[in-house]
Amino acid sequence: MTPDTNHLLFLAWLIGTTLLSALIVKTMARIGVMDNPVERSSHTVPTPKGGGVGIICAFLTGSIVIFPLLHQPYLFSIIALLGTVAFLSIISWLDDIKQWPALIKLAAQIICAIIITLIIPSLSLLQQSYFLLLPIILIWLVYIANAFNFMDGLNGLAAGIAAICCIFFYYSTHQIEFGLIALALLCGLIGFLPFNYPKAEIFMGDVGSQACGLLLATFAVIPLNNIDHITLTTIPTETILIFFLLFGVIYDVTFTLIRRTKNRDPILQAHRSHLYQMAHRCGVKAAIVTLVQWSFCIWGGVIILFIPLSTMFNTLCAYSLLIVPQLIWTLFILNKTRQYHIKKW
């Protein structure tokens, strides 16, 4: 085939995957599995959930279509990854409908994390640092899957962050096969976002947020499949990139967990005391809070693009630039809670 034909097929794949997502999302909105507002909800009227079904179905379909383009060494890893995403999505969708105990979801996440940990990093790398690397990857995958789920509380927030991560990962990865997987997810998210931001016709639901969180966490693990030895100074740039992109999510969730632990609040109990939720409760418009969180994600990517972490000074500068906006945001929200006389949150 000529280059022009290849470009047209590539464009058709992008458009087709996006339209498939939009079609399924629209259908899910009509089916109407409702998310009824409760005390901890940010929305006030019953709204359909399950938009993540469109995201994940389009992602899986788009990924399967490009199987003939994948190199053999990566094919098994990608098939296994798609299988784990499909499994977690099914469990999460059933939970959206039936409201299962949190331990069932956690067990499903751990199973998926174990599979990804065993298939993505290179075998020699796992053998070299098995007892250290394995638990770190497992904790990372489960933590980000949950953290992303926790952050899916305002219109467009989680989906937008996921889309930004996909764009940065696609342009930074040296493994085009996994870059195409990121593009498939991006198309699924683009098909969903017009129905969720700025006004929500439908929510993503756990079916989307947990699967997207797991995939984004996996993007940080993927670069480990090409190295045989790892130290603090040889961590792949793509791995650090994902950490920087998701730092706003990680900071918010970690800050909230520490604060709730200090206040002796139940950690596993649903609540609306994340920093982004407190900003909304204190009068900041939901669309603005979402844009702030998107900007944190973009800022993390920009830091990695323009500051090579080749020296200790550069590394300290990069992490300082990453953390300072979060501290300013935290102080802003703390001040807002005082203005609104919210003492316990």
Short mmCIF file of C-alpha atoms in Angstrom, two decimals, residues 32-338:
data_model
loop_
_atom_site.label_atom_id
_atom_site.label_comp_id
_atom_site.label_asym_id
_atom_site.label_seq_id
_atom_site.Cartn_x
_atom_site.Cartn_y
_atom_site.Cartn_z
CA GLY A 32 -30.48 4.71 31.72
CA VAL A 33 -28.74 2.78 34.50
CA MET A 34 -29.13 5.72 36.86
CA ASP A 35 -26.71 7.19 39.37
CA ASN A 36 -29.07 8.65 41.96
CA PRO A 37 -27.59 11.49 44.01
CA VAL A 38 -26.81 10.86 47.67
CA GLU A 39 -25.28 13.05 50.36
CA ARG A 40 -21.73 12.54 49.10
CA SER A 41 -22.59 13.14 45.42
CA SER A 42 -21.49 16.20 43.47
CA HIS A 43 -24.56 15.98 41.21
CA THR A 44 -28.10 16.81 42.31
CA VAL A 45 -30.29 15.07 39.71
CA PRO A 46 -30.36 11.38 38.70
CA THR A 47 -27.93 10.87 35.82
CA PRO A 48 -27.20 7.77 33.72
CA LYS A 49 -23.91 6.01 34.34
CA GLY A 50 -21.99 3.49 32.28
CA GLY A 51 -20.38 5.83 29.77
CA GLY A 52 -17.21 3.88 30.42
CA VAL A 53 -18.79 0.97 28.55
CA GLY A 54 -18.44 3.01 25.37
CA ILE A 55 -14.86 4.00 26.18
CA ILE A 56 -13.71 0.46 26.88
CA CYS A 57 -15.66 -1.24 24.07
CA ALA A 58 -14.22 1.23 21.55
CA PHE A 59 -10.75 0.83 23.07
CA LEU A 60 -10.88 -2.97 22.87
CA THR A 61 -12.31 -2.96 19.34
CA GLY A 62 -9.80 -0.40 18.10
CA SER A 63 -6.95 -2.37 19.65
CA ILE A 64 -8.08 -5.68 18.14
CA VAL A 65 -8.34 -4.10 14.67
CA ILE A 66 -4.62 -3.24 14.71
CA PHE A 67 -3.48 -6.74 15.77
CA PRO A 68 -2.03 -7.44 12.27
CA LEU A 69 0.31 -4.45 12.73
CA LEU A 70 1.75 -5.63 16.04
CA HIS A 71 5.17 -7.24 16.26
CA GLN A 72 5.14 -10.81 17.56
CA PRO A 73 7.16 -10.15 20.76
CA TYR A 74 4.52 -7.70 21.98
CA LEU A 75 1.40 -9.49 20.76
CA PHE A 76 1.01 -11.82 23.75
CA SER A 77 1.56 -8.98 26.23
CA ILE A 78 -1.03 -6.80 24.52
CA ILE A 79 -3.60 -9.61 24.30
CA ALA A 80 -3.10 -10.33 28.00
CA LEU A 81 -3.40 -6.62 28.81
CA LEU A 82 -6.64 -6.31 26.85
CA GLY A 83 -7.95 -9.40 28.62
CA THR A 84 -7.26 -7.95 32.06
CA VAL A 85 -8.90 -4.65 31.08
CA ALA A 86 -11.97 -6.49 29.80
CA PHE A 87 -12.14 -8.57 33.00
CA LEU A 88 -11.87 -5.52 35.28
CA SER A 89 -14.42 -3.63 33.18
CA ILE A 90 -16.97 -6.44 33.46
CA ILE A 91 -16.52 -6.67 37.23
CA SER A 92 -16.74 -2.88 37.55
CA TRP A 93 -19.86 -2.68 35.38
CA LEU A 94 -21.58 -5.35 37.44
CA ASP A 95 -20.59 -3.37 40.52
CA ASP A 96 -22.09 -0.23 38.98
CA ILE A 97 -25.37 -2.14 38.71
CA LYS A 98 -25.33 -4.28 41.86
CA GLN A 99 -23.13 -2.22 44.25
CA TRP A 100 -20.86 -5.04 45.39
CA PRO A 101 -18.64 -4.83 48.51
CA ALA A 102 -15.37 -2.97 48.01
CA LEU A 103 -13.34 -6.13 48.66
CA ILE A 104 -14.68 -7.75 45.48
CA LYS A 105 -13.45 -4.83 43.38
CA LEU A 106 -10.12 -4.85 45.21
CA ALA A 107 -9.69 -8.57 44.55
CA ALA A 108 -10.36 -8.03 40.83
CA GLN A 109 -7.82 -5.19 40.74
CA ILE A 110 -5.18 -7.32 42.45
CA ILE A 111 -5.73 -10.18 40.00
CA CYS A 112 -5.31 -7.80 37.05
CA ALA A 113 -2.26 -6.18 38.64
CA ILE A 114 -0.59 -9.57 39.17
CA ILE A 115 -1.15 -10.54 35.52
CA ILE A 116 0.23 -7.23 34.23
CA THR A 117 3.22 -7.42 36.59
CA LEU A 118 4.12 -10.86 35.30
CA ILE A 119 3.69 -10.17 31.57
CA ILE A 120 4.88 -6.59 30.97
CA PRO A 121 8.35 -6.14 32.57
CA SER A 122 11.20 -8.15 31.07
CA LEU A 123 11.80 -11.54 32.67
CA SER A 124 15.43 -10.73 33.42
CA LEU A 125 14.38 -7.53 35.21
CA LEU A 126 11.91 -9.41 37.40
CA GLN A 127 14.53 -12.05 38.19
CA GLN A 128 17.11 -9.39 39.05
CA SER A 129 14.93 -7.53 41.58
CA TYR A 130 11.96 -9.85 42.10
CA PHE A 131 11.28 -9.21 45.79
CA LEU A 132 11.58 -5.42 45.45
CA LEU A 133 10.14 -4.67 42.02
CA LEU A 134 7.15 -7.02 42.09
CA PRO A 135 5.41 -5.50 45.14
CA ILE A 136 6.18 -1.95 43.97
CA ILE A 137 4.52 -2.57 40.59
CA LEU A 138 1.56 -4.33 42.22
CA ILE A 139 0.97 -1.49 44.67
CA TRP A 140 1.37 1.11 41.91
CA LEU A 141 -1.19 -0.56 39.64
CA VAL A 142 -3.80 -1.08 42.36
CA TYR A 143 -3.25 2.36 43.89
CA ILE A 144 -3.64 4.24 40.60
CA ALA A 145 -6.69 2.20 39.56
CA ASN A 146 -8.36 3.17 42.85
CA ALA A 147 -7.05 6.74 42.86
CA PHE A 148 -8.43 7.34 39.38
CA ASN A 149 -11.77 5.96 40.49
CA PHE A 150 -11.78 8.34 43.47
CA MET A 151 -11.06 11.31 41.18
CA ASP A 152 -14.01 10.54 38.89
CA GLY A 153 -16.32 12.83 40.84
CA LEU A 154 -16.75 15.89 38.62
CA ASN A 155 -17.72 16.21 34.97
CA GLY A 156 -14.84 15.48 32.62
CA LEU A 157 -12.16 15.43 35.31
CA ALA A 158 -10.95 11.84 35.10
CA ALA A 159 -11.66 11.39 31.38
CA GLY A 160 -9.76 14.57 30.51
CA ILE A 161 -6.73 13.57 32.56
CA ALA A 162 -6.74 10.15 30.91
CA ALA A 163 -6.90 11.74 27.45
CA ILE A 164 -3.98 14.05 28.23
CA CYS A 165 -1.92 11.11 29.51
CA CYS A 166 -2.64 9.15 26.32
CA ILE A 167 -1.43 12.04 24.14
CA PHE A 168 1.81 12.49 26.07
CA PHE A 169 2.46 8.74 26.22
CA TYR A 170 1.86 8.27 22.48
CA TYR A 171 4.39 10.96 21.58
CA SER A 172 6.99 9.84 24.13
CA THR A 173 6.98 6.05 23.83
CA HIS A 174 9.54 4.27 21.68
CA GLN A 175 7.26 1.23 21.37
CA ILE A 176 4.77 2.11 18.65
CA GLU A 177 2.58 -0.93 19.42
CA PHE A 178 1.78 0.39 22.89
CA GLY A 179 1.53 3.90 21.48
CA LEU A 180 -1.29 2.71 19.24
CA ILE A 181 -2.99 1.15 22.25
CA ALA A 182 -2.84 4.57 23.94
CA LEU A 183 -4.36 6.13 20.81
CA ALA A 184 -7.22 3.61 20.88
CA LEU A 185 -7.95 4.61 24.48
CA LEU A 186 -7.72 8.29 23.51
CA CYS A 187 -10.32 7.78 20.78
CA GLY A 188 -12.63 6.08 23.28
CA LEU A 189 -12.25 9.03 25.66
CA ILE A 190 -12.81 11.63 22.93
CA GLY A 191 -16.03 9.86 21.98
CA PHE A 192 -17.18 10.06 25.61
CA LEU A 193 -16.12 13.56 26.69
CA PRO A 194 -18.75 15.59 24.76
CA PHE A 195 -21.42 13.71 26.71
CA ASN A 196 -19.75 14.40 30.06
CA TYR A 197 -18.19 17.87 29.93
CA PRO A 198 -19.06 20.61 30.69
CA LYS A 199 -22.59 19.27 31.26
CA ALA A 200 -23.02 15.57 32.00
CA GLU A 201 -25.56 13.61 30.00
CA ILE A 202 -23.91 10.46 31.38
CA PHE A 203 -21.19 9.53 33.87
CA MET A 204 -18.21 7.29 33.21
CA GLY A 205 -18.93 4.97 36.14
CA ASP A 206 -16.53 2.50 37.73
CA VAL A 207 -16.52 0.53 34.48
CA GLY A 208 -14.57 3.37 32.88
CA SER A 209 -12.63 4.93 35.73
CA GLN A 210 -11.08 1.73 37.08
CA ALA A 211 -10.13 0.38 33.66
CA CYS A 212 -8.67 3.74 32.58
CA GLY A 213 -6.75 4.00 35.84
CA LEU A 214 -5.31 0.53 35.36
CA LEU A 215 -4.29 1.32 31.78
CA LEU A 216 -2.61 4.60 32.71
CA ALA A 217 -0.70 2.88 35.50
CA THR A 218 0.33 0.18 33.01
CA PHE A 219 1.73 2.85 30.67
CA ALA A 220 4.32 3.53 33.38
CA VAL A 221 5.21 -0.17 33.58
CA ILE A 222 5.47 -0.76 29.81
CA PRO A 223 8.96 0.82 29.43
CA LEU A 224 10.28 -1.83 31.85
CA ASN A 225 9.88 -4.52 29.19
CA ASN A 226 13.01 -3.34 27.39
CA ILE A 227 15.50 -3.12 30.26
CA ASP A 228 17.39 -5.79 32.20
CA HIS A 229 18.53 -3.74 35.18
CA ILE A 230 17.00 -0.81 37.04
CA THR A 231 18.23 1.69 39.62
CA LEU A 232 17.00 5.10 40.73
CA THR A 233 19.12 6.65 37.98
CA THR A 234 17.98 4.32 35.19
CA ILE A 235 14.20 4.54 35.57
CA PRO A 236 12.84 5.07 32.02
CA THR A 237 11.75 8.61 31.18
CA GLU A 238 8.32 7.35 30.05
CA THR A 239 7.76 5.83 33.50
CA ILE A 240 8.63 9.12 35.21
CA LEU A 241 6.44 10.96 32.68
CA ILE A 242 3.33 9.02 33.71
CA PHE A 243 4.10 9.69 37.39
CA PHE A 244 4.40 13.42 36.67
CA LEU A 245 1.22 13.46 34.58
CA LEU A 246 -0.73 11.72 37.35
CA PHE A 247 0.87 13.60 40.23
CA GLY A 248 -2.22 15.80 40.74
CA VAL A 249 -4.31 12.65 41.16
CA ILE A 250 -1.73 11.00 43.40
CA TYR A 251 -1.35 14.11 45.56
CA ASP A 252 -5.09 14.64 46.05
CA VAL A 253 -5.80 11.02 46.94
CA THR A 254 -2.76 10.63 49.20
CA PHE A 255 -3.44 13.93 50.99
CA THR A 256 -7.04 12.87 51.57
CA LEU A 257 -6.10 9.40 52.84
CA ILE A 258 -3.55 10.85 55.27
CA ARG A 259 -6.00 13.46 56.54
CA ARG A 260 -8.82 10.95 56.97
CA THR A 261 -6.48 8.56 58.77
CA LYS A 262 -5.38 11.37 61.09
CA ASN A 263 -9.03 12.25 61.77
CA ARG A 264 -9.82 8.55 62.31
CA ASP A 265 -12.41 8.60 59.55
CA PRO A 266 -13.16 5.26 57.82
CA ILE A 267 -10.80 5.05 54.84
CA LEU A 268 -12.98 2.67 52.82
CA GLN A 269 -16.18 4.65 53.38
CA ALA A 270 -17.34 6.76 50.44
CA HIS A 271 -17.05 10.50 51.04
CA ARG A 272 -16.72 13.85 49.28
CA SER A 273 -13.75 15.34 51.06
CA HIS A 274 -11.10 15.12 48.33
CA LEU A 275 -9.44 18.44 47.64
CA TYR A 276 -11.17 18.80 44.28
CA GLN A 277 -14.53 18.04 45.91
CA MET A 278 -13.90 20.57 48.68
CA ALA A 279 -13.10 23.22 46.07
CA HIS A 280 -16.47 22.52 44.44
CA ARG A 281 -18.29 22.52 47.79
CA CYS A 282 -16.71 25.91 48.55
CA GLY A 283 -18.15 27.57 45.49
CA VAL A 284 -15.63 26.92 42.72
CA LYS A 285 -17.53 25.89 39.58
CA ALA A 286 -17.15 22.24 38.63
CA ALA A 287 -15.89 23.12 35.15
CA ILE A 288 -13.17 25.33 36.67
CA VAL A 289 -12.06 22.61 39.11
CA THR A 290 -11.84 20.20 36.19
CA LEU A 291 -9.73 22.65 34.18
CA VAL A 292 -7.40 23.12 37.16
CA GLN A 293 -6.88 19.36 37.41
CA TRP A 294 -6.29 19.10 33.67
CA SER A 295 -3.71 21.89 33.93
CA PHE A 296 -1.88 19.99 36.69
CA CYS A 297 -1.65 17.00 34.35
CA ILE A 298 -0.39 19.08 31.41
CA TRP A 299 2.08 20.88 33.68
CA GLY A 300 3.58 17.56 34.77
CA GLY A 301 4.12 16.59 31.13
CA VAL A 302 5.64 19.96 30.24
CA ILE A 303 8.14 19.67 33.10
CA ILE A 304 9.43 16.34 31.79
CA LEU A 305 9.59 17.64 28.22
CA PHE A 306 11.68 20.69 29.07
CA ILE A 307 13.75 19.62 32.09
CA PRO A 308 15.93 16.55 31.46
CA LEU A 309 16.42 14.69 34.74
CA SER A 310 20.10 14.18 34.00
CA THR A 311 21.51 15.97 37.05
CA MET A 312 20.55 16.23 40.70
CA PHE A 313 19.90 19.96 40.30
CA ASN A 314 17.52 19.40 37.36
CA THR A 315 15.73 16.65 39.26
CA LEU A 316 15.22 18.87 42.32
CA CYS A 317 13.96 21.69 40.10
CA ALA A 318 11.53 19.35 38.32
CA TYR A 319 10.05 17.94 41.51
CA SER A 320 9.83 21.41 43.07
CA LEU A 321 7.93 22.69 40.04
CA LEU A 322 5.66 19.66 40.33
CA ILE A 323 4.87 20.01 44.04
CA VAL A 324 4.55 23.80 44.45
CA PRO A 325 1.27 24.14 42.44
CA GLN A 326 -0.26 21.39 44.57
CA LEU A 327 0.70 23.20 47.77
CA ILE A 328 -0.76 26.47 46.46
CA TRP A 329 -3.98 24.64 45.50
CA THR A 330 -4.16 23.05 48.95
CA LEU A 331 -3.71 26.39 50.74
CA PHE A 332 -6.36 27.94 48.49
CA ILE A 333 -8.85 25.21 49.41
CA LEU A 334 -8.03 25.38 53.13
CA ASN A 335 -8.69 29.12 53.03
CA LYS A 336 -11.97 28.49 51.20
CA THR A 337 -13.13 26.00 53.84
CA ARG A 338 -12.55 28.63 56.53
#
